[in-house]
Amino acid sequence: MEQVVITFLCMAILLYFLLGGADFGAGIIELFTSTKNRSKTRKTMYQAIGPVWEANHMWLIIAIVILFVGFPHIYTTMSVYLHIPLAIMLIGIIARGTAFVFRHYDAVKDDMQWLYNRIFRYSSFITALFLGIIAGSLISGHIDTQATDFYSAYIAGWLNWFSLAVGLFTVALCGFLAAIYLIGETTEAHDKRRFIKKAEFMNIAAVVFGAMVFIAAQRDKIPLIDWVFKSSVGVSAIILASLSLVLLWYLLIKGKTKILRILAGFQVTMILLAISYAHFPNFIRLKSGDAISLLETVGPEKTIYSLGLALLLGSVLILPFLGYLFYKFQKKEE
Amino acid sequence: MDDFIAARSQMALSLGFHIIFSCIGMVMPFFMAVSHYKWLKTNDEVYKNLTKAWSKGVAIFFATGAVSGTMLSFELGLLWPKFMDHAGPIFGMPFSLEGTAFFIEAIALGFFLYGWNKLNKWFHWFTGMVVGVSGLASGILVVAANAWMNSPAGFDFVNGKYLNIDPIQAMFNKAWFSQALHMCLAAFTATGFAVAGVHALMILRNRNAAFHLKAFKIAAIFACIGALLQPLSGDISAKDVAKRQPAKLAAMEALYKTEKPAPLLIGGIVNEKDKTVKGAIKIPGALSFLAHGDFKAEVKGLDQIPENEHPPVAITHYAFQVMVGIGTLLLFISLIYFFILFKKKPLTEKRWILKLFVFAIPLGYLALEAGWVVTEVGRQPWIIYGIMRTKDAVTPMPGIAYSFYIFSAIYVSLSIIVTFLLYRQIKMVPVLYNKTEQNN
């Protein structure tokens, strides 16, 4: 059952990154869209993600519940030492989640829209940034559980070049995912071109920030290069990601839009795999050189058993229903 | 502000905020389903518009409830890491099931809100029902987790270690049923009265009376049935608390001395220093009856409980008075309403009963929050009753007061915006749902 639970945890994190990430990306794209095109972007976005909006964010809940039920020590270590970035991410989640719904359900469309839009865009950016910062901090080895002063216990763990670079990289990836998704959701040639431009822009940003992640890792003495290039899985994942990127741009020129999102999702999955495979099942790397591993901190047997059962049962109910939701609202009405 | 007090205040604030949104999110779908059913059966356009109007409210409340719930799942760790370290694996079962229920609710809501004219009409109706049923299931599961804190089960506590953990036993702890029943009825009563009251106000102002009258009737019937059943559930809860948590019962009734038979105190000013209550109305033997079903039974007072295990008496007592007082009032309103229904008199001629409902708009939620205070403050100083103290569970990070200020500001602004949005939705009813106008 342990493997089942860990598989679900990885799947929930991955899906949150892809689906939730594309949602954040939609806000980020809006942030980088010129004023005259904004309302159009908004409309396309709303039609595209409106129906699946709430469901996309459930993966975070699933991941967090698996953590606190099955791996309480990991959950509480994160909660204590990454309290501040978690709180900021939560503020972002609250702000964008409510602003997104408020701007659609305000019965009077007036100046309040200006406020909702502002909040939505900036909080999308901040949420993705801090999601990345938290992910980076977990593997950065800066978290110091023996620290005695406030700065090294609660700030230094996440406020460092590596975490920040991972944060920006995440923002770019989210934007990329969203742009690719939106290309397939619009029928107008002009809009398509606009989203393709955005995808190019975000792709370049991802490459730049990706390079920054490696530079920051060198600077902070994080063996990222070893993780990625010294394991066959890491190398293959990087090769596959690069190949899929080439294929993606080729198909884009050919005008095949629906398959793109699968490729983009695959690409991001490969990047995550390359970064995390080498130190799996370690979940948090600590400053002392130790690591907190999923396998070593796993909860009591009966708990894991019933958690695994609940997840299996849940997925039988959820996945077909969710699949139908995506299928039903995927295409625009012709 | 002390970090411990700040952490408790932040938790209380978050829960107090979330509880309203989640109750509306779990009850409104049933109102919608009734109205939707009537539209499908009668083809009366008003019911379709009503369903749509309500669904917009549900979307607003669901989104707010979802993010404040996400917040809470993190807050448990951010504020109470030492509690979660031990409690997570024990009481996590209802949470993992709740995750599933909540997920299904979100998917079903996607279908429901965007499914007009796109889905088979009965499948569409069914997705609306799924929203309600899974929402209700979520509520019951979360309350079961809270009940575990009041009535720990599913483990052996040996020398400070939590052994032989059994999450299923923990979920079906002794308090889960009475608490979940009380909470569900409260959700229906509070939401029903709030919704009915708002529509009653619109009828009184003579705006789209046909629309609002139909809305009023659906909400009022749910509210009144809830209010009628709630005293029975309250009785189950009281007897249960008397058995399991005598300190909480004693604090609810400010019973400082063990008495046989014990009187029921109504109102009164509690003096925690002198351990006295002034100016309360005493009903002899009534507390004995409520707690143990026997007018002569002994009821344990706080004198039999070590001083360092006393909950704050004044807050618990006042909150309990507010809850019971309002509950009784709503019960009377319900009886009057049923009498009028029975006599088949048109409501529009009985303006005073509509005015009563308008008066009752906030009352249900006040009672609900008060009840929450009773169960949470009454459990203090424990976070896991009899096992772990709340102050031992708090995060080691200093400066929680700032976090409390920031989140207070966020929740206050959200409340203001949501109220403002609802006001606008209601104000726009004549424009959006005019009978002659077809719209989406």
mmCIF file with all atom_site columns, C-alpha atoms in Angstrom, chain B residues 159-261:
data_model
loop_
_atom_site.group_PDB
_atom_site.id
_atom_site.type_symbol
_atom_site.label_atom_id
_atom_site.label_alt_id
_atom_site.label_comp_id
_atom_site.label_asym_id
_atom_site.label_entity_id
_atom_site.label_seq_id
_atom_site.pdbx_PDB_ins_code
_atom_site.Cartn_x
_atom_site.Cartn_y
_atom_site.Cartn_z
_atom_site.occupancy
_atom_site.B_iso_or_equiv
_atom_site.pdbx_formal_charge
_atom_site.auth_seq_id
_atom_site.auth_comp_id
_atom_site.auth_asym_id
_atom_site.auth_atom_id
_atom_site.pdbx_PDB_model_num
ATOM 1   C CA . ASN B 1 159 ? 3.933   6.907  28.121 1.00 0.00 ? 159 ASN B CA 1
ATOM 2   C CA . GLY B 1 160 ? 3.369   9.817  25.780 1.00 0.00 ? 160 GLY B CA 1
ATOM 3   C CA . LYS B 1 161 ? 3.410   7.563  22.709 1.00 0.00 ? 161 LYS B CA 1
ATOM 4   C CA . TYR B 1 162 ? 0.527   6.972  20.322 1.00 0.00 ? 162 TYR B CA 1
ATOM 5   C CA . LEU B 1 163 ? 0.372   3.219  19.717 1.00 0.00 ? 163 LEU B CA 1
ATOM 6   C CA . ASN B 1 164 ? -1.911  0.704  17.951 1.00 0.00 ? 164 ASN B CA 1
ATOM 7   C CA . ILE B 1 165 ? -3.324  3.315  15.644 1.00 0.00 ? 165 ILE B CA 1
ATOM 8   C CA . ASP B 1 166 ? -6.624  2.413  14.001 1.00 0.00 ? 166 ASP B CA 1
ATOM 9   C CA . PRO B 1 167 ? -7.917  5.235  11.764 1.00 0.00 ? 167 PRO B CA 1
ATOM 10  C CA . ILE B 1 168 ? -11.315 3.623  11.165 1.00 0.00 ? 168 ILE B CA 1
ATOM 11  C CA . GLN B 1 169 ? -12.035 3.423  14.872 1.00 0.00 ? 169 GLN B CA 1
ATOM 12  C CA . ALA B 1 170 ? -10.819 7.022  15.180 1.00 0.00 ? 170 ALA B CA 1
ATOM 13  C CA . MET B 1 171 ? -13.263 8.163  12.533 1.00 0.00 ? 171 MET B CA 1
ATOM 14  C CA . PHE B 1 172 ? -16.226 6.440  14.174 1.00 0.00 ? 172 PHE B CA 1
ATOM 15  C CA . ASN B 1 173 ? -15.468 7.937  17.565 1.00 0.00 ? 173 ASN B CA 1
ATOM 16  C CA . LYS B 1 174 ? -18.196 8.391  20.131 1.00 0.00 ? 174 LYS B CA 1
ATOM 17  C CA . ALA B 1 175 ? -18.948 12.000 19.263 1.00 0.00 ? 175 ALA B CA 1
ATOM 18  C CA . TRP B 1 176 ? -19.079 11.826 15.479 1.00 0.00 ? 176 TRP B CA 1
ATOM 19  C CA . PHE B 1 177 ? -22.767 11.070 15.108 1.00 0.00 ? 177 PHE B CA 1
ATOM 20  C CA . SER B 1 178 ? -24.175 13.567 17.584 1.00 0.00 ? 178 SER B CA 1
ATOM 21  C CA . GLN B 1 179 ? -21.885 16.331 16.342 1.00 0.00 ? 179 GLN B CA 1
ATOM 22  C CA . ALA B 1 180 ? -22.461 15.651 12.653 1.00 0.00 ? 180 ALA B CA 1
ATOM 23  C CA . LEU B 1 181 ? -26.235 15.505 13.082 1.00 0.00 ? 181 LEU B CA 1
ATOM 24  C CA . HIS B 1 182 ? -26.280 18.749 15.044 1.00 0.00 ? 182 HIS B CA 1
ATOM 25  C CA . MET B 1 183 ? -24.051 20.478 12.483 1.00 0.00 ? 183 MET B CA 1
ATOM 26  C CA . CYS B 1 184 ? -26.076 19.345 9.447  1.00 0.00 ? 184 CYS B CA 1
ATOM 27  C CA . LEU B 1 185 ? -29.374 20.452 10.948 1.00 0.00 ? 185 LEU B CA 1
ATOM 28  C CA . ALA B 1 186 ? -27.762 23.744 11.939 1.00 0.00 ? 186 ALA B CA 1
ATOM 29  C CA . ALA B 1 187 ? -26.508 24.245 8.386  1.00 0.00 ? 187 ALA B CA 1
ATOM 30  C CA . PHE B 1 188 ? -29.993 23.700 6.932  1.00 0.00 ? 188 PHE B CA 1
ATOM 31  C CA . THR B 1 189 ? -31.682 25.877 9.550  1.00 0.00 ? 189 THR B CA 1
ATOM 32  C CA . ALA B 1 190 ? -29.213 28.753 9.358  1.00 0.00 ? 190 ALA B CA 1
ATOM 33  C CA . THR B 1 191 ? -28.978 28.832 5.570  1.00 0.00 ? 191 THR B CA 1
ATOM 34  C CA . GLY B 1 192 ? -32.709 28.301 5.194  1.00 0.00 ? 192 GLY B CA 1
ATOM 35  C CA . PHE B 1 193 ? -33.591 31.217 7.450  1.00 0.00 ? 193 PHE B CA 1
ATOM 36  C CA . ALA B 1 194 ? -31.005 33.491 5.859  1.00 0.00 ? 194 ALA B CA 1
ATOM 37  C CA . VAL B 1 195 ? -32.187 32.754 2.321  1.00 0.00 ? 195 VAL B CA 1
ATOM 38  C CA . ALA B 1 196 ? -35.884 32.837 3.201  1.00 0.00 ? 196 ALA B CA 1
ATOM 39  C CA . GLY B 1 197 ? -35.381 36.125 5.038  1.00 0.00 ? 197 GLY B CA 1
ATOM 40  C CA . VAL B 1 198 ? -33.723 37.818 2.084  1.00 0.00 ? 198 VAL B CA 1
ATOM 41  C CA . HIS B 1 199 ? -36.550 36.752 -0.231 1.00 0.00 ? 199 HIS B CA 1
ATOM 42  C CA . ALA B 1 200 ? -39.141 37.790 2.365  1.00 0.00 ? 200 ALA B CA 1
ATOM 43  C CA . LEU B 1 201 ? -37.613 41.250 2.364  1.00 0.00 ? 201 LEU B CA 1
ATOM 44  C CA . MET B 1 202 ? -37.985 41.426 -1.413 1.00 0.00 ? 202 MET B CA 1
ATOM 45  C CA . ILE B 1 203 ? -41.642 40.339 -1.182 1.00 0.00 ? 203 ILE B CA 1
ATOM 46  C CA . LEU B 1 204 ? -42.293 43.030 1.402  1.00 0.00 ? 204 LEU B CA 1
ATOM 47  C CA . ARG B 1 205 ? -40.755 45.586 -0.934 1.00 0.00 ? 205 ARG B CA 1
ATOM 48  C CA . ASN B 1 206 ? -42.961 44.224 -3.696 1.00 0.00 ? 206 ASN B CA 1
ATOM 49  C CA . ARG B 1 207 ? -40.167 43.461 -6.116 1.00 0.00 ? 207 ARG B CA 1
ATOM 50  C CA . ASN B 1 208 ? -40.731 40.505 -8.465 1.00 0.00 ? 208 ASN B CA 1
ATOM 51  C CA . ALA B 1 209 ? -43.038 38.971 -5.891 1.00 0.00 ? 209 ALA B CA 1
ATOM 52  C CA . ALA B 1 210 ? -43.769 35.830 -7.932 1.00 0.00 ? 210 ALA B CA 1
ATOM 53  C CA . PHE B 1 211 ? -40.085 35.036 -8.168 1.00 0.00 ? 211 PHE B CA 1
ATOM 54  C CA . HIS B 1 212 ? -39.308 35.742 -4.539 1.00 0.00 ? 212 HIS B CA 1
ATOM 55  C CA . LEU B 1 213 ? -42.388 34.002 -3.197 1.00 0.00 ? 213 LEU B CA 1
ATOM 56  C CA . LYS B 1 214 ? -41.362 30.730 -4.831 1.00 0.00 ? 214 LYS B CA 1
ATOM 57  C CA . ALA B 1 215 ? -37.827 31.132 -3.513 1.00 0.00 ? 215 ALA B CA 1
ATOM 58  C CA . PHE B 1 216 ? -39.103 31.945 -0.038 1.00 0.00 ? 216 PHE B CA 1
ATOM 59  C CA . LYS B 1 217 ? -41.285 28.863 0.138  1.00 0.00 ? 217 LYS B CA 1
ATOM 60  C CA . ILE B 1 218 ? -38.495 26.442 -0.772 1.00 0.00 ? 218 ILE B CA 1
ATOM 61  C CA . ALA B 1 219 ? -35.992 27.929 1.662  1.00 0.00 ? 219 ALA B CA 1
ATOM 62  C CA . ALA B 1 220 ? -38.503 28.368 4.484  1.00 0.00 ? 220 ALA B CA 1
ATOM 63  C CA . ILE B 1 221 ? -39.655 24.765 4.446  1.00 0.00 ? 221 ILE B CA 1
ATOM 64  C CA . PHE B 1 222 ? -36.068 23.491 4.783  1.00 0.00 ? 222 PHE B CA 1
ATOM 65  C CA . ALA B 1 223 ? -35.355 26.034 7.518  1.00 0.00 ? 223 ALA B CA 1
ATOM 66  C CA . CYS B 1 224 ? -38.446 25.207 9.546  1.00 0.00 ? 224 CYS B CA 1
ATOM 67  C CA . ILE B 1 225 ? -38.010 21.445 9.383  1.00 0.00 ? 225 ILE B CA 1
ATOM 68  C CA . GLY B 1 226 ? -34.402 21.928 10.513 1.00 0.00 ? 226 GLY B CA 1
ATOM 69  C CA . ALA B 1 227 ? -35.435 24.189 13.380 1.00 0.00 ? 227 ALA B CA 1
ATOM 70  C CA . LEU B 1 228 ? -38.078 21.693 14.533 1.00 0.00 ? 228 LEU B CA 1
ATOM 71  C CA . LEU B 1 229 ? -35.647 18.770 14.557 1.00 0.00 ? 229 LEU B CA 1
ATOM 72  C CA . GLN B 1 230 ? -32.722 20.631 16.089 1.00 0.00 ? 230 GLN B CA 1
ATOM 73  C CA . PRO B 1 231 ? -33.886 20.437 19.753 1.00 0.00 ? 231 PRO B CA 1
ATOM 74  C CA . LEU B 1 232 ? -33.961 16.627 19.485 1.00 0.00 ? 232 LEU B CA 1
ATOM 75  C CA . SER B 1 233 ? -30.435 16.579 18.140 1.00 0.00 ? 233 SER B CA 1
ATOM 76  C CA . GLY B 1 234 ? -29.427 19.071 20.837 1.00 0.00 ? 234 GLY B CA 1
ATOM 77  C CA . ASP B 1 235 ? -30.748 16.691 23.455 1.00 0.00 ? 235 ASP B CA 1
ATOM 78  C CA . ILE B 1 236 ? -28.641 13.834 22.056 1.00 0.00 ? 236 ILE B CA 1
ATOM 79  C CA . SER B 1 237 ? -25.602 16.125 22.088 1.00 0.00 ? 237 SER B CA 1
ATOM 80  C CA . ALA B 1 238 ? -26.189 17.313 25.650 1.00 0.00 ? 238 ALA B CA 1
ATOM 81  C CA . LYS B 1 239 ? -26.461 13.785 27.034 1.00 0.00 ? 239 LYS B CA 1
ATOM 82  C CA . ASP B 1 240 ? -23.392 12.786 25.071 1.00 0.00 ? 240 ASP B CA 1
ATOM 83  C CA . VAL B 1 241 ? -21.322 15.744 26.317 1.00 0.00 ? 241 VAL B CA 1
ATOM 84  C CA . ALA B 1 242 ? -22.451 15.087 29.910 1.00 0.00 ? 242 ALA B CA 1
ATOM 85  C CA . LYS B 1 243 ? -21.046 11.580 29.636 1.00 0.00 ? 243 LYS B CA 1
ATOM 86  C CA . ARG B 1 244 ? -17.818 12.307 27.797 1.00 0.00 ? 244 ARG B CA 1
ATOM 87  C CA . GLN B 1 245 ? -16.847 15.880 28.647 1.00 0.00 ? 245 GLN B CA 1
ATOM 88  C CA . PRO B 1 246 ? -18.289 16.864 32.030 1.00 0.00 ? 246 PRO B CA 1
ATOM 89  C CA . ALA B 1 247 ? -16.050 19.941 32.139 1.00 0.00 ? 247 ALA B CA 1
ATOM 90  C CA . LYS B 1 248 ? -17.588 21.255 28.922 1.00 0.00 ? 248 LYS B CA 1
ATOM 91  C CA . LEU B 1 249 ? -21.136 20.681 30.165 1.00 0.00 ? 249 LEU B CA 1
ATOM 92  C CA . ALA B 1 250 ? -20.332 22.357 33.484 1.00 0.00 ? 250 ALA B CA 1
ATOM 93  C CA . ALA B 1 251 ? -18.875 25.368 31.629 1.00 0.00 ? 251 ALA B CA 1
ATOM 94  C CA . MET B 1 252 ? -21.892 25.563 29.302 1.00 0.00 ? 252 MET B CA 1
ATOM 95  C CA . GLU B 1 253 ? -24.142 25.856 32.335 1.00 0.00 ? 253 GLU B CA 1
ATOM 96  C CA . ALA B 1 254 ? -21.603 27.680 34.543 1.00 0.00 ? 254 ALA B CA 1
ATOM 97  C CA . LEU B 1 255 ? -22.096 24.920 37.105 1.00 0.00 ? 255 LEU B CA 1
ATOM 98  C CA . TYR B 1 256 ? -19.286 25.568 39.542 1.00 0.00 ? 256 TYR B CA 1
ATOM 99  C CA . LYS B 1 257 ? -20.565 23.193 42.221 1.00 0.00 ? 257 LYS B CA 1
ATOM 100 C CA . THR B 1 258 ? -21.686 19.625 41.771 1.00 0.00 ? 258 THR B CA 1
ATOM 101 C CA . GLU B 1 259 ? -25.406 19.507 42.466 1.00 0.00 ? 259 GLU B CA 1
ATOM 102 C CA . LYS B 1 260 ? -28.071 16.896 42.897 1.00 0.00 ? 260 LYS B CA 1
ATOM 103 C CA . PRO B 1 261 ? -30.510 17.742 41.443 1.00 0.00 ? 261 PRO B CA 1
#
